[in-house]
Short mmCIF file of C-alpha atoms in Angstrom, two decimals:
data_model
loop_
_atom_site.label_atom_id
_atom_site.label_comp_id
_atom_site.label_asym_id
_atom_site.label_seq_id
_atom_site.Cartn_x
_atom_site.Cartn_y
_atom_site.Cartn_z
CA THR T 1279 0.00 0.00 0.00
CA LEU T 1280 1.40 3.35 -1.07
CA PRO T 1281 1.23 6.49 1.10
CA SER T 1282 -1.69 7.62 -1.09
CA GLY T 1283 -3.60 4.48 -0.07
CA THR T 1284 -3.27 2.88 -3.51
CA LYS T 1285 -2.60 -0.86 -3.43
CA LEU T 1286 0.15 -2.01 -5.74
CA GLU T 1287 1.73 -5.39 -6.42
CA ALA T 1288 5.42 -5.08 -7.24
CA GLY T 1289 7.93 -7.65 -8.41
CA ARG T 1290 10.03 -8.69 -5.43
CA ASP T 1291 13.13 -8.53 -7.62
CA GLU T 1292 14.23 -6.71 -10.72
CA ILE T 1293 13.56 -8.55 -14.00
CA THR T 1294 16.28 -11.14 -14.47
CA HIS T 1295 18.55 -11.72 -17.43
CA GLU T 1296 17.11 -15.24 -17.68
CA LEU T 1297 13.53 -13.99 -18.09
CA TRP T 1298 14.66 -11.35 -20.59
CA MET T 1299 16.37 -14.03 -22.70
CA LYS T 1300 13.10 -16.00 -22.83
CA CYS T 1301 11.51 -12.95 -24.42
CA PHE T 1302 14.47 -12.66 -26.80
CA ALA T 1303 14.25 -16.37 -27.72
CA ALA T 1304 10.53 -15.91 -28.47
CA ASN T 1305 11.48 -13.08 -30.88
CA ALA T 1306 9.31 -10.70 -28.85
CA CYS T 1307 12.30 -8.68 -27.60
CA GLU T 1308 14.61 -7.50 -30.39
CA HIS T 1309 17.48 -6.43 -28.13
CA GLU T 1310 20.01 -8.91 -26.79
CA PRO T 1311 21.81 -7.25 -23.85
CA ALA T 1312 25.55 -6.85 -24.38
CA THR T 1313 26.20 -7.78 -20.75
CA THR T 1314 25.99 -11.52 -20.07
CA PRO T 1315 26.11 -12.21 -16.34
CA PRO T 1316 27.58 -15.40 -14.84
CA SER T 1317 24.03 -16.59 -14.11
CA GLY T 1318 20.57 -15.83 -15.44
CA LEU T 1319 19.50 -14.89 -11.92
CA TYR T 1320 21.16 -11.50 -12.17
CA PRO T 1321 19.07 -8.45 -13.04
CA VAL T 1322 19.01 -7.69 -16.74
CA THR T 1323 20.92 -4.51 -17.54
CA ASP T 1324 21.74 -2.72 -20.79
CA VAL T 1325 18.06 -2.14 -21.62
CA ASN T 1326 16.27 1.07 -22.54
CA ALA T 1327 12.68 2.28 -22.27
CA LEU T 1328 11.79 1.03 -25.76
CA ASP T 1329 13.23 -2.44 -25.01
CA ILE T 1330 11.23 -2.58 -21.79
CA ALA T 1331 7.99 -1.76 -23.65
CA GLU T 1332 8.57 -4.83 -25.87
CA PHE T 1333 9.33 -7.02 -22.86
CA THR T 1334 6.29 -5.84 -20.92
CA LYS T 1335 4.00 -6.51 -23.89
CA TRP T 1336 5.43 -10.04 -24.18
CA LEU T 1337 5.16 -10.75 -20.43
CA ASN T 1338 1.56 -9.55 -20.29
CA THR T 1339 0.67 -11.79 -23.24
CA GLU T 1340 2.41 -14.77 -21.62
CA THR T 1341 0.91 -14.27 -18.16
CA ARG T 1342 -2.36 -12.52 -19.06
CA GLY T 1343 -1.19 -9.91 -16.63
CA GLU T 1344 -1.24 -6.16 -16.53
CA TRP T 1345 2.37 -5.50 -15.55
CA ARG T 1346 3.88 -2.07 -16.14
CA LEU T 1347 6.77 0.13 -15.05
CA PRO T 1348 6.11 2.00 -11.81
CA THR T 1349 5.51 5.72 -11.96
CA ARG T 1350 8.10 8.10 -10.56
CA GLU T 1351 6.01 8.51 -7.40
CA GLU T 1352 5.57 4.75 -6.94
CA ALA T 1353 9.29 4.10 -7.35
CA GLN T 1354 10.07 6.93 -4.94
CA SER T 1355 7.78 5.33 -2.34
CA PHE T 1356 9.98 2.21 -2.55
CA SER T 1357 13.16 4.27 -2.15
CA ASP T 1358 11.67 6.13 0.82
CA LEU T 1359 11.72 2.83 2.74
CA LEU T 1360 15.49 2.46 2.37
CA PRO T 1361 17.55 2.94 5.53
CA LYS T 1362 19.20 6.34 5.58
CA ASP T 1363 22.99 6.21 5.73
CA GLU T 1364 24.67 8.75 7.94
CA LYS T 1365 27.63 9.80 5.86
CA LYS T 1366 30.53 11.68 7.34
CA LYS T 1367 31.16 14.84 5.34
CA LEU T 1368 34.70 15.49 4.18
CA PHE T 1369 34.23 19.24 4.72
CA THR T 1370 31.98 21.21 7.06
CA ASP T 1371 32.88 24.66 5.76
CA PRO T 1372 29.79 25.93 3.83
CA ARG T 1373 32.07 27.28 1.10
CA MET T 1374 33.11 23.67 0.40
CA ALA T 1375 29.53 22.27 0.28
CA TRP T 1376 29.99 21.28 -3.36
CA ALA T 1377 32.79 18.86 -2.34
CA ALA T 1378 31.38 17.63 0.96
CA ASP T 1379 30.42 14.19 -0.42
CA TYR T 1380 33.35 13.78 -2.80
CA TYR T 1381 34.34 10.12 -3.17
CA SER T 1382 31.69 8.97 -0.67
CA ARG T 1383 29.57 7.23 -3.32
CA LYS T 1384 29.28 3.46 -3.10
CA SER T 1385 31.38 1.49 -5.54
CA TYR T 1386 29.57 -1.44 -7.12
CA THR T 1387 30.42 -4.31 -9.35
CA ARG T 1388 27.98 -5.15 -12.06
CA PRO T 1389 25.55 -6.80 -11.93
CA VAL T 1390 24.18 -7.83 -8.55
CA LYS T 1391 22.74 -11.28 -7.99
CA VAL T 1392 19.02 -11.25 -7.26
CA SER T 1393 19.10 -12.34 -3.64
CA GLY T 1394 18.55 -9.36 -1.41
CA ALA T 1395 22.30 -8.65 -1.30
CA PHE T 1396 21.43 -4.96 -1.03
CA GLY T 1397 18.74 -5.59 1.54
CA THR T 1398 15.06 -6.38 1.73
CA LEU T 1399 12.52 -3.65 2.49
CA SER T 1400 9.71 -4.05 5.02
CA ASN T 1401 7.31 -4.61 2.10
CA GLY T 1402 9.40 -7.55 0.77
CA LEU T 1403 11.04 -5.79 -2.19
CA ARG T 1404 14.69 -6.73 -2.57
CA ASP T 1405 17.69 -4.74 -3.77
CA VAL T 1406 15.90 -1.39 -4.22
CA GLY T 1407 19.11 0.24 -2.97
CA GLY T 1408 21.37 -1.87 -5.18
CA ASN T 1409 23.44 -1.04 -8.22
CA VAL T 1410 20.63 -1.46 -10.76
CA TRP T 1411 18.79 1.79 -11.31
CA GLU T 1412 15.19 1.15 -12.20
CA TRP T 1413 13.35 2.78 -15.09
CA THR T 1414 9.99 4.42 -14.35
CA SER T 1415 7.10 5.21 -16.69
CA THR T 1416 7.20 8.93 -15.90
CA CYS T 1417 8.38 11.13 -18.75
CA VAL T 1418 10.52 14.11 -17.75
CA SER T 1419 8.50 16.30 -20.12
CA LYS T 1420 4.90 16.83 -19.06
CA ASP T 1421 3.99 17.69 -22.68
CA THR T 1422 5.01 14.35 -24.20
CA GLY T 1423 4.80 10.67 -23.42
CA GLY T 1424 5.05 7.21 -24.96
CA TYR T 1425 7.33 7.04 -27.99
CA MET T 1426 7.54 10.85 -28.04
CA CYS T 1427 9.13 11.06 -24.59
CA PRO T 1428 12.75 12.28 -24.77
CA ALA T 1429 13.75 10.96 -21.32
CA TYR T 1430 12.35 9.11 -18.32
CA TYR T 1431 13.11 9.21 -14.62
CA VAL T 1432 15.08 6.34 -13.11
CA ASN T 1433 15.41 5.64 -9.41
CA GLY T 1434 18.56 4.53 -7.66
CA GLU T 1435 21.04 6.22 -5.33
CA HIS T 1436 19.39 9.41 -6.43
CA GLU T 1437 16.91 10.20 -9.16
CA ALA T 1438 18.21 10.77 -12.69
CA GLU T 1439 16.75 11.60 -16.08
CA ILE T 1440 17.78 9.12 -18.76
CA PRO T 1441 17.12 9.48 -22.50
CA THR T 1442 14.57 6.96 -23.79
CA PHE T 1443 16.99 5.19 -26.15
CA LEU T 1444 19.95 4.90 -23.74
CA ARG T 1445 21.02 1.48 -22.47
CA ASP T 1446 24.22 2.47 -20.66
CA ALA T 1447 24.19 5.79 -18.82
CA ILE T 1448 27.94 5.66 -18.16
CA SER T 1449 28.44 6.36 -21.86
CA GLY T 1450 27.49 9.96 -21.19
CA GLY T 1451 23.77 10.17 -21.82
CA CYS T 1452 22.53 11.08 -18.36
CA ALA T 1453 20.23 14.05 -18.83
CA ALA T 1454 20.74 15.35 -15.29
CA GLY T 1455 22.84 14.44 -12.28
CA VAL T 1456 25.43 11.71 -11.78
CA PRO T 1457 24.89 8.81 -14.21
CA PRO T 1458 23.54 5.52 -12.86
CA THR T 1459 25.76 2.44 -12.68
CA ASN T 1460 23.40 0.00 -14.42
CA LEU T 1461 19.97 0.43 -16.01
CA GLY T 1462 17.40 -2.28 -15.34
CA PHE T 1463 13.81 -2.44 -14.14
CA ARG T 1464 11.16 -3.96 -11.91
CA LEU T 1465 7.50 -4.23 -12.86
CA VAL T 1466 4.35 -3.47 -10.89
CA ARG T 1467 0.60 -3.90 -11.35
CA ASP T 1468 -2.43 -2.40 -9.72
CA ASN T 1469 -3.91 -4.58 -7.02
#
């Protein structure tokens, strides 16, 4: 149940590489991710918003479900449940505020095994605070949407705006903020 009172069913884990490859083998997903993890139980990464639309269509046909990407607000409600880290600032002088968190970001390897390695929230969702940043369905431009949307919000260590077609934000396509480590996703449906 979200703070607004809306009931939502969310995938406990991010979509796995193994499940993505089933979609690819069925010729329903055109994109084969460049990153092949040591096991199919890792979250799929190297996918963009257009790829995810193909996958979601396939999954809903296979399961007769109504799965979708969470909205920005829904994804934020998951992130709000993460424990807050108390980070020691490198500088306390207000003139050095821009550098106060320098080099305090977590360093991750890619990808993370779906197991709750980055923790399990009180609602049962696993790895929300992990190294896979999750796409949302919320377009950064209120005037456009769907295939006309230039960028979507993703949730992770902080929120970022990622161009629709981008599969790897490290390559320099982050529209705002520090680029995410890995781009993946989790699906939800109304309950």
